[in-house]
CSV table of C-alpha atoms in Angstrom, one decimal:
chain,number,residue,atom,x,y,z
G,4,SER,CA,70.0,112.8,35.9
G,5,LEU,CA,69.0,110.5,33.1
G,6,ASP,CA,71.8,107.9,33.5
G,7,HIS,CA,74.9,107.4,35.5
G,8,ALA,CA,77.6,104.8,36.1
G,9,MET,CA,80.7,104.3,38.2
G,10,TRP,CA,83.6,101.9,37.7
G,11,PHE,CA,86.3,101.0,40.2
G,12,HIS,CA,89.6,100.1,38.6
G,13,ARG,CA,91.7,99.2,41.6
G,14,PRO,CA,91.4,99.3,45.4
G,15,PHE,CA,92.0,102.7,47.1
G,16,ARG,CA,91.5,104.3,50.4
G,17,ALA,CA,88.7,107.0,50.6
G,18,ASP,CA,90.4,108.6,53.6
G,19,GLU,CA,93.6,109.4,51.7
G,20,TRP,CA,94.3,112.2,49.2
G,21,LEU,CA,92.3,111.8,45.9
G,22,LEU,CA,92.0,114.1,42.9
G,23,TYR,CA,88.6,114.3,41.1
G,24,ASP,CA,88.9,115.6,37.5
G,25,GLN,CA,85.6,116.3,35.6
G,26,ASP,CA,84.8,117.5,32.2
G,27,THR,CA,81.7,117.9,30.0
G,28,PRO,CA,82.6,116.7,26.5
G,29,THR,CA,79.2,117.6,25.0
G,30,ALA,CA,76.0,119.4,25.9
G,31,THR,CA,73.4,119.8,23.1
G,32,GLY,CA,69.8,119.1,22.4
G,33,GLY,CA,68.7,119.4,26.0
G,34,ARG,CA,71.2,116.8,27.2
G,35,GLY,CA,74.6,117.0,28.8
G,36,LEU,CA,77.3,114.4,29.4
G,37,ALA,CA,79.7,114.7,32.4
G,38,ARG,CA,82.6,112.3,32.9
G,39,GLY,CA,85.0,112.2,35.8
G,40,HIS,CA,88.2,110.4,36.9
G,41,LEU,CA,89.4,109.7,40.4
G,42,TRP,CA,93.2,109.6,40.9
G,43,ASP,CA,95.3,108.6,43.9
G,44,LEU,CA,98.4,110.3,45.2
G,45,ASP,CA,100.7,108.0,43.0
G,46,GLY,CA,98.8,109.1,39.8
G,47,ASN,CA,96.9,105.8,39.5
G,48,LEU,CA,93.4,106.0,38.0
G,49,VAL,CA,91.2,104.4,40.7
G,50,ALA,CA,87.7,105.1,39.4
G,51,SER,CA,85.8,106.6,36.5
G,52,VAL,CA,82.2,108.0,36.4
G,53,VAL,CA,79.8,109.2,33.7
G,54,GLN,CA,76.5,110.9,34.0
G,55,GLU,CA,74.0,112.1,31.4
G,56,GLY,CA,71.6,114.9,32.5
G,57,LEU,CA,68.6,116.7,31.2
G,58,ILE,CA,69.1,120.4,30.6
G,59,ARG,CA,66.1,122.7,30.7
G,60,GLN,CA,65.7,126.4,30.7
G,61,MET,CA,64.2,127.9,33.8
G,62,ARG,CA,60.8,129.6,33.5
G,63,HIS,CA,60.4,132.9,35.3
């Protein structure tokens, strides 16, 4: 991980149902960006996350 951040938008209970949705809008030049959203049962966005990672090819 090169960089990551998390934002809490409203109070929520971690012991109740939550949906985590994640996508990767770009991955190029040895770097990838992942972003995610956390939703409660009522459809409210409760948190957002982003993470930038380094991508390297494995050597055999």
